[in-house]
Coordinates of C-alpha atoms in Angstrom, one line a residue:
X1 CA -36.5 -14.6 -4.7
X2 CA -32.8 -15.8 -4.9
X3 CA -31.8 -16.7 -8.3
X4 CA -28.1 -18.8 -8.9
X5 CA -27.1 -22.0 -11.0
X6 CA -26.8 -23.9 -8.2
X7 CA -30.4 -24.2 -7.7
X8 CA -32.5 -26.4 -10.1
X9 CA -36.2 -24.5 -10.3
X10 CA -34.1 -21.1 -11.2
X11 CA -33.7 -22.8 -14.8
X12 CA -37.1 -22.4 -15.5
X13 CA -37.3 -18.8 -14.7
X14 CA -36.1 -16.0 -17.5
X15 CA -33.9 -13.1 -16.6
X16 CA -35.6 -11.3 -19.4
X17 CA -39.3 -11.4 -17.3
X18 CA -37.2 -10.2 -14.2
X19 CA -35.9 -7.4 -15.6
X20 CA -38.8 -6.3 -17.3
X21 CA -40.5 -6.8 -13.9
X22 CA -37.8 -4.2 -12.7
X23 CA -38.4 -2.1 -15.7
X24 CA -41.9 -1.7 -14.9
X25 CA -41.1 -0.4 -11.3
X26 CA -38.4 1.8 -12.5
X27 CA -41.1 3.8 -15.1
X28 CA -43.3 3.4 -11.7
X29 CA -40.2 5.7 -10.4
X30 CA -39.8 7.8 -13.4
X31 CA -36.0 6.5 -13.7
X32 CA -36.7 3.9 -16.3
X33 CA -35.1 4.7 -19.9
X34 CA -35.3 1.9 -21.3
X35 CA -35.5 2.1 -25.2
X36 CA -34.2 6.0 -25.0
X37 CA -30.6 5.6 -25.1
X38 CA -28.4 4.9 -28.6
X39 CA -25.4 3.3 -26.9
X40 CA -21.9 4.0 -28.5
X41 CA -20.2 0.4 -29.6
X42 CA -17.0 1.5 -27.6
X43 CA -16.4 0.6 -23.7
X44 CA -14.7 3.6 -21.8
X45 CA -14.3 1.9 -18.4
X46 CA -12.9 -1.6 -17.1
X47 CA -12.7 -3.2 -13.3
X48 CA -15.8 -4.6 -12.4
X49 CA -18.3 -2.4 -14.5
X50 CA -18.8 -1.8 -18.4
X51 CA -19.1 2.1 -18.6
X52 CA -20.1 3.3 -22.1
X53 CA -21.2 6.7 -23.8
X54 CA -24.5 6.7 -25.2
X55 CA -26.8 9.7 -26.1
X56 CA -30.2 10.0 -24.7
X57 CA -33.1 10.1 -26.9
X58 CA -35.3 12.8 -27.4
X59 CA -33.1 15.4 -25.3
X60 CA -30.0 14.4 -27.2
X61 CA -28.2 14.4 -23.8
X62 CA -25.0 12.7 -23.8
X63 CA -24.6 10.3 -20.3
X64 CA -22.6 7.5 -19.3
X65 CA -24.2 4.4 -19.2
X66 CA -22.6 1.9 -16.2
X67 CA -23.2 -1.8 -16.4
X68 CA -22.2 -4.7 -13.5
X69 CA -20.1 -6.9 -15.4
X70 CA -21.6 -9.5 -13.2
X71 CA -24.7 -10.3 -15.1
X72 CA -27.9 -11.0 -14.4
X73 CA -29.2 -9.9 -10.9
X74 CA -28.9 -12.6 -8.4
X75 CA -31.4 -10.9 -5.8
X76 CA -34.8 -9.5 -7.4
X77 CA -35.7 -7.7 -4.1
X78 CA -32.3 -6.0 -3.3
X79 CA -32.8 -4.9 -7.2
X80 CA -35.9 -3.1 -6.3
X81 CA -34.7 -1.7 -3.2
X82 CA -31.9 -0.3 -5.3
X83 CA -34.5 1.3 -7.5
X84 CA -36.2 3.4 -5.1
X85 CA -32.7 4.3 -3.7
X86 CA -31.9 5.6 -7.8
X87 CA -35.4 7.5 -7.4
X88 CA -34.0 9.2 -4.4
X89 CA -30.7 10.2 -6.1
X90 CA -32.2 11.3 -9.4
X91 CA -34.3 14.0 -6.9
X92 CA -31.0 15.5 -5.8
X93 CA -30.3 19.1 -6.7
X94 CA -26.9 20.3 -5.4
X95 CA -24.0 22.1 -7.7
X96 CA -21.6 19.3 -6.0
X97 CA -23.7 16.9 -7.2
X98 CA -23.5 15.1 -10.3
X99 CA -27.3 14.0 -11.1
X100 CA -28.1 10.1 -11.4
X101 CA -30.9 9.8 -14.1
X102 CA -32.3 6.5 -13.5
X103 CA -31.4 2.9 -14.9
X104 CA -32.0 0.9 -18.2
X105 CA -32.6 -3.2 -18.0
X106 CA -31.7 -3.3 -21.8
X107 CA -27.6 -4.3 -22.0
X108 CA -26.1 -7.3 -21.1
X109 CA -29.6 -8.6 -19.4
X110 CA -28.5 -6.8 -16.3
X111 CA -29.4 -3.1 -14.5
X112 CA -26.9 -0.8 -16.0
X113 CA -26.8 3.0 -14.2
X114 CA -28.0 6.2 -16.0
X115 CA -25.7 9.5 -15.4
X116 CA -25.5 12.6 -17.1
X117 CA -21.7 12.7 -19.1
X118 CA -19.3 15.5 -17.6
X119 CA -16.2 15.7 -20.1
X120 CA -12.5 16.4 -18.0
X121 CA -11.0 14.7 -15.7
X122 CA -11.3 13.2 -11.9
X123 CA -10.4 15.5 -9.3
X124 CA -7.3 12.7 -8.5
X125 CA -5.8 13.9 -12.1
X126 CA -6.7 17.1 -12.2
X127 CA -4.5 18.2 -9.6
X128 CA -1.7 16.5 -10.9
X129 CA -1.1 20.2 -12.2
X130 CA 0.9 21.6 -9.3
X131 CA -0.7 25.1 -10.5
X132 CA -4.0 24.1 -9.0
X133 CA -4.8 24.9 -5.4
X134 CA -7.3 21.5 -4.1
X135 CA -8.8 23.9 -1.2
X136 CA -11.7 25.0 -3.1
X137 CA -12.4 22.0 -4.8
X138 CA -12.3 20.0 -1.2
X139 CA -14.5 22.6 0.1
X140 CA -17.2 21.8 -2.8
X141 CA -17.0 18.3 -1.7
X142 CA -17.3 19.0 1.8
X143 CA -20.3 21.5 1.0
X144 CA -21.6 18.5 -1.1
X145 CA -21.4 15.7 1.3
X146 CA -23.5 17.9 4.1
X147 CA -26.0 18.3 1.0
X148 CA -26.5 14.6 1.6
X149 CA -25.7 13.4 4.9
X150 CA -28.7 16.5 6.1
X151 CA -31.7 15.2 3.4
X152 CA -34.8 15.7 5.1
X153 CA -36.0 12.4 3.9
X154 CA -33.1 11.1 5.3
X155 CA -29.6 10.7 4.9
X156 CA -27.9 9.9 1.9
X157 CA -24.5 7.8 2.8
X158 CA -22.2 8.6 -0.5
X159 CA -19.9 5.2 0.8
X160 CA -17.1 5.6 -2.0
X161 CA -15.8 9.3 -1.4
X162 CA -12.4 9.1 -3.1
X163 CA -10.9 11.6 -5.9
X164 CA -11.4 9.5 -8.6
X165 CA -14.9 9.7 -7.8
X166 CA -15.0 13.3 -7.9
X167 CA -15.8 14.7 -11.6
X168 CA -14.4 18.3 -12.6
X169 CA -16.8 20.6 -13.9
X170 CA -16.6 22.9 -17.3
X171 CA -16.0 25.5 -14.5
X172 CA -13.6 23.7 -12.5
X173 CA -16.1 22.7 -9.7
X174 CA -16.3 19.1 -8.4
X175 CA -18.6 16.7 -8.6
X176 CA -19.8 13.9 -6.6
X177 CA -19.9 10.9 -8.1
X178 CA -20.1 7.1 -7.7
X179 CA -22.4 6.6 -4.6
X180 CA -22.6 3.3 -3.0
X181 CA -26.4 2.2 -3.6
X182 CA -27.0 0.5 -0.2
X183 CA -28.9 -1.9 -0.6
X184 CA -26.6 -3.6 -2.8
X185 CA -22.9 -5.0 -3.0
X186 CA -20.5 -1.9 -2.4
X187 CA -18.7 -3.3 -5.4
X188 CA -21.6 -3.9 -7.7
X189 CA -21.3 -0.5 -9.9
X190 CA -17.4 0.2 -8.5
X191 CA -14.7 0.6 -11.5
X192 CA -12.1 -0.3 -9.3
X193 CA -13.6 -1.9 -5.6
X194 CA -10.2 -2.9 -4.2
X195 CA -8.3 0.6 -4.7
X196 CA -11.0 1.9 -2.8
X197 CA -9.7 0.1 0.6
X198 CA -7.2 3.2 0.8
X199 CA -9.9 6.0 1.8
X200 CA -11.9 2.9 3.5
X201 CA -13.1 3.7 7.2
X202 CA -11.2 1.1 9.5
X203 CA -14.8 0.4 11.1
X204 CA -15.7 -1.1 7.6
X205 CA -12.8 -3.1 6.9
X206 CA -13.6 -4.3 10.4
X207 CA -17.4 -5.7 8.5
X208 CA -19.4 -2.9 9.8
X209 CA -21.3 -1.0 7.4
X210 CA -21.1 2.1 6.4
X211 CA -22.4 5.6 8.1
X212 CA -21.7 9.4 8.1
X213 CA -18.8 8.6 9.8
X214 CA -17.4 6.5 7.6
X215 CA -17.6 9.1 4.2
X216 CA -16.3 11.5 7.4
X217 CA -13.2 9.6 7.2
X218 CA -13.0 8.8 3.6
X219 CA -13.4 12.4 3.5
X220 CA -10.4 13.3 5.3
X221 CA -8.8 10.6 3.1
X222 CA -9.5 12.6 -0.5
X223 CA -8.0 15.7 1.3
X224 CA -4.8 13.7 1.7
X225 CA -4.8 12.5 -1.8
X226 CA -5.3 16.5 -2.9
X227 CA -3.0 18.1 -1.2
X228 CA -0.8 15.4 -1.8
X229 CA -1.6 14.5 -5.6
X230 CA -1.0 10.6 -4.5
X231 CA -3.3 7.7 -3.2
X232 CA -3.7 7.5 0.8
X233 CA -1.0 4.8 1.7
X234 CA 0.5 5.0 -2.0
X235 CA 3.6 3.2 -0.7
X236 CA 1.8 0.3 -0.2
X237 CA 0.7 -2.2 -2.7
X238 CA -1.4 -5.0 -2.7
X239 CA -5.4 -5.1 -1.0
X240 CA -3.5 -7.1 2.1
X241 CA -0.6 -4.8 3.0
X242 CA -2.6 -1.5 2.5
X243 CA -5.2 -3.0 5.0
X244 CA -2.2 -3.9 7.7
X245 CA -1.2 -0.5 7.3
X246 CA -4.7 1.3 7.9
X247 CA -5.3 -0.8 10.8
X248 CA -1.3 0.4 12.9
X249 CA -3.3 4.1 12.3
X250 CA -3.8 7.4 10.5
X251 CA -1.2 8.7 7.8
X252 CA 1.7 10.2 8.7
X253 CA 1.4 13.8 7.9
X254 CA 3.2 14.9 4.2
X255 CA 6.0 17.5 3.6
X256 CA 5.4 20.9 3.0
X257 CA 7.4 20.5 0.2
X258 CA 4.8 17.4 -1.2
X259 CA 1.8 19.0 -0.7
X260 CA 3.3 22.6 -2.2
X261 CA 2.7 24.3 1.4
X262 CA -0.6 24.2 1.3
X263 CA -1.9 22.0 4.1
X264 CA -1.6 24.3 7.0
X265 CA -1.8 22.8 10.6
X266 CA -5.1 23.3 10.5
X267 CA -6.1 21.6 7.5
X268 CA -3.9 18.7 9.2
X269 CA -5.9 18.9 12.1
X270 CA -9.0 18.6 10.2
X271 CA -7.8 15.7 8.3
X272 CA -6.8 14.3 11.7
X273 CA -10.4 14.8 13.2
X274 CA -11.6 12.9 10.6
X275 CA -9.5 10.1 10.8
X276 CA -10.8 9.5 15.0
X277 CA -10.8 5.8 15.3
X278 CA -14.1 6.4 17.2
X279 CA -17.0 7.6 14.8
X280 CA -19.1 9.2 16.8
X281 CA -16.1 11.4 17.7
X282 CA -15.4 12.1 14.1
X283 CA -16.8 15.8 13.3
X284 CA -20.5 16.0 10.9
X285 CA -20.0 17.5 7.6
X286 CA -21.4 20.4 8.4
X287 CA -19.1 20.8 10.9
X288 CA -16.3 20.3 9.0
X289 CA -17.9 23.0 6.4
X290 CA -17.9 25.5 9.0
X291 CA -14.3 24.6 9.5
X292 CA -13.1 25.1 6.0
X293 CA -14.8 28.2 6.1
X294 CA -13.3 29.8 8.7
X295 CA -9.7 28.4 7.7
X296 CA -10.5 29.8 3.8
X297 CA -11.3 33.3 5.1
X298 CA -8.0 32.9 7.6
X299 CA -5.3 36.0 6.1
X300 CA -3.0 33.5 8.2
X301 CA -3.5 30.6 6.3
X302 CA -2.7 31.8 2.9
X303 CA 0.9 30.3 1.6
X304 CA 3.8 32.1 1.3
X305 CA 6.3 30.1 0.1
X306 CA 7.8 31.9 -3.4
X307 CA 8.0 28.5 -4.8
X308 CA 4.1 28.4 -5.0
X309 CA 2.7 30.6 -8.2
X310 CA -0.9 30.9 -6.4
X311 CA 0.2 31.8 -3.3
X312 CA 0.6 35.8 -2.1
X313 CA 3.5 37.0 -0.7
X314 CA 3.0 37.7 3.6
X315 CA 3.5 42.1 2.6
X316 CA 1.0 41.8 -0.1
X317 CA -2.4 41.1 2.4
X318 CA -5.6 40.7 -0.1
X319 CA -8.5 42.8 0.4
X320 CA -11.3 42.2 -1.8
X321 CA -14.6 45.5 -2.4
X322 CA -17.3 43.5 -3.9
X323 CA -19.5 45.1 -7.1
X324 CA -22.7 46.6 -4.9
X325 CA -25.0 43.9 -7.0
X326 CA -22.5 41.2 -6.1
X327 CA -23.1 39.5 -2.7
X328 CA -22.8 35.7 -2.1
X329 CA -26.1 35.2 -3.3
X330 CA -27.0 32.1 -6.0
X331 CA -26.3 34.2 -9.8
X332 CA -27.9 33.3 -12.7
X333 CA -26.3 31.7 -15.7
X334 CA -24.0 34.0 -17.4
X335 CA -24.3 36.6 -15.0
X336 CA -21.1 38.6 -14.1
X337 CA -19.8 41.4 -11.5
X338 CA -16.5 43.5 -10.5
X339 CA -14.2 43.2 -7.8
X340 CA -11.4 45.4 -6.6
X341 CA -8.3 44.0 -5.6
X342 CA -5.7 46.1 -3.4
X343 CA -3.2 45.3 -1.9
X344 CA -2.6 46.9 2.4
X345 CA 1.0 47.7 2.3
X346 CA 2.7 50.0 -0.6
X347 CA 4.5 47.1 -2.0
X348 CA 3.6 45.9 -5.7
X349 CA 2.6 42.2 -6.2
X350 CA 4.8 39.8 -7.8
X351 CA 4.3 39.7 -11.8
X352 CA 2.7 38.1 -13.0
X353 CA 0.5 36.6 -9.9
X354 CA -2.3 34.2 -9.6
X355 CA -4.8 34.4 -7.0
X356 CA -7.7 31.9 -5.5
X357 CA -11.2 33.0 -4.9
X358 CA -13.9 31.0 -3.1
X359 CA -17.5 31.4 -3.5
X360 CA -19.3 30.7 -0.3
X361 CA -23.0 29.3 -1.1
X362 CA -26.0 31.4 -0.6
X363 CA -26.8 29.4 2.8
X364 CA -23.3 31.2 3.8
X365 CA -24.3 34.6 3.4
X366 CA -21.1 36.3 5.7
X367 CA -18.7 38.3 5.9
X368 CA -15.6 37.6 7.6
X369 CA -13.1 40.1 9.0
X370 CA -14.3 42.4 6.2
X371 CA -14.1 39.7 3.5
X372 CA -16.0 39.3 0.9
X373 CA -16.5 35.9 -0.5
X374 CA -16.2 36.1 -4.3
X375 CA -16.3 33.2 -7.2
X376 CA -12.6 31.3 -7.4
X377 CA -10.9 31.1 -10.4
X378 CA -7.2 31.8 -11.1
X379 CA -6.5 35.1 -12.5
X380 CA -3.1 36.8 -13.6
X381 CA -2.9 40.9 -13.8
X382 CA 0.4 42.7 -13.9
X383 CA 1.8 44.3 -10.7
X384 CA 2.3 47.8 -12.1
X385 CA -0.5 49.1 -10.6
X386 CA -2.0 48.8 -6.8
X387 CA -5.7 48.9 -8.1
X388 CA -6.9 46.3 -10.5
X389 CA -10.3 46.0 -11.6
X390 CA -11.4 42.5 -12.4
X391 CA -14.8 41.4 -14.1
X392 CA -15.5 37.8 -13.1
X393 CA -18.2 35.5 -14.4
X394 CA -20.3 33.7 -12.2
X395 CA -20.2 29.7 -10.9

């Protein structure tokens, strides 16, 4: 059933019976909540989508509530299709993951999106701070994308992987945010659809659709734009000249002084991987997960340039003696555990210093050249002393 103006019989039929027709399916689904959220008058989002704050009733959860400025729905069946691809999302359990709760038909006689509300900012903003290292934040999103693209019901294509759709966590962990639902209109639910042409696979500008590969590439994109703190192709303006530019070929690798010396060759030839104008070259997330492992747990490719506060200086080599209770295994709430820090040579550390854990997940369960993986945060202690004993909460 195609409904539009342009046809006479659609006069006769109300949008209201079509979306409680929806509704119906969506309780079918357990995603429907209609008549459970109390909607705050105020607007917090533009582009092509209302996004509002509303508080869900009886939990007293607070979500974000996204509505298609584009009113009614023009095709019933891709609707419904869309529904049992929200039923899918709402299952998902990952820490990278920012849960979809389901859909309400009850604003602006439309489907609006159902999301839990994570206060902060973007991962695009939040590393405007210069004092934030992107690398453990890009490896939650890797870790998160491999969550998806390996579902055992089948894969979950994110389609939109950019910063800005990237939530930080209370914590400082990222979220993923934003999918594309695929059976309908990549724009349909997207705050801003044409900004998104600068993390775009050059396969799907081309009209083909989208696939692993092409959140591989957007992938390799969002690392860019971290390291970097700017949009992909930020010198170009307009939907027309940034397409032009994405079609003569990848980026053109950043400064060490733009990117704070932080993207190593190897992170530039993981970017570069990604970027293959042949998908099926382009590595798998879990792949590139294994690769961001073994370049996190690299001694080598820690910065050293002074300029950087959380990098360690090349004499002052980090070991790290985990608490005996405190592997990389998955730690209940509030739990917490010690770690020694030394340093190898008889030199003190700069004061005050900041240093970067990463917590590998429990399905990463190594050591590495004596390594410990430990949760990240960034921590300052005075260099007076060699041994510093550090009790760290849990992720």
């Amino acid at each position: 059933m195609v409904m539009g103006s342009n046809l006479p019989f659609v006069k006769s039929i109300d949008p209201r019976h079509v979306l409680e027709e929806l509704a119906q399916l969506a309780r079918q689904h357990s995603v429907d909540f209609d008549g459970r959220i109390d909607i705050d008058s105020s607007s917090i989002g533009g582009g092509s989508a209302y996004v509002r704050l509303g508080i869900l009733r009886p939990e007293g959860i607070k979500v974000v509530v996204k509505t298609a400025r584009g009113g009614p729905p023009e095709d019933v069946d891709t609707i419904k299709r869309s529904i049992e691809e929200v039923h899918r999302l709402s299952k998902l359990g990952h820490e990278n993951i920012l849960p979809l709760l389901g859909i309400t038909t009850k604003f602006d006689l439309t489907v609006s999106l159902v999301s839990l509300w994570i206060p902060g900012r973007n991962a695009h903003e939040y590393v405007k701070n210069k004092s934030i290292d992107p690398r453990p934040i890009i490896g939650g999103i890797a870790r998160g994308l491999r969550y998806l693209h390996n579902q055992a019901s089948g894969e979950i294509i994110h389609g939109n992987v950019k910063g800005f759709n990237v939530l930080i966590s209370d914590v400082g962990g990222p979220l993923l945010t934003d999918f594309t639902l695929s059976p309908l209109e990549i724009a349909s639910f997207s705050t801003n659809p044409d900004r998104s042409i600068n993390w775009t696979a050059l396969e799907v500008l081309d009209g083909q659709g989208i696939t692993p590969s092409t959140d591989v590439w957007s992938f390799g994109m969002t690392v860019l734009e971290l390291f970097t703190r700017v949009t992909p192709f930020s010198g170009y303006s307009g939907v027309r000249d940034v397409m032009v530019r994405v079609f003569q070929g990848p980026p053109d690798r950043p400064s060490d002084e733009n990117t704070c010396h932080r993207l190593t060759d190897r992170w530039w030839d993981l970017c570069s991987a990604c970027w293959n104008l042949e998908p099926s070259l382009r590595p798998t997330m879990s792949q590139i997960v294994d690769k961001i492992t073994a370049i996190m747990i690299d001694p080598s490719q820690v910065s050293t340039n002074n300029s950087d506060n959380t990098s360690v200086p090349p004499e002052a080599k980090l070991m790290v003696e985990d608490h005996p209770q405190a592997g990389p295994v998955a730690h209940s709430q509030g739990a917490v555990y010690s770690v020694t820090i030394f340093t190898t040579e008889e030199k003190p550390l700069p004061s005050p210093v900041e240093l970067v854990f990463t917590l590998m997940p429990e399905e990463d369960p190594k050591l590495f050249g004596g390594y410990s993986p430990v949760v990240w945060r960034i921590l300052r202690f005075p260099a007076t002393r060699m041994e510093h004993k550090l009790t760290l909460p849990s992720a």
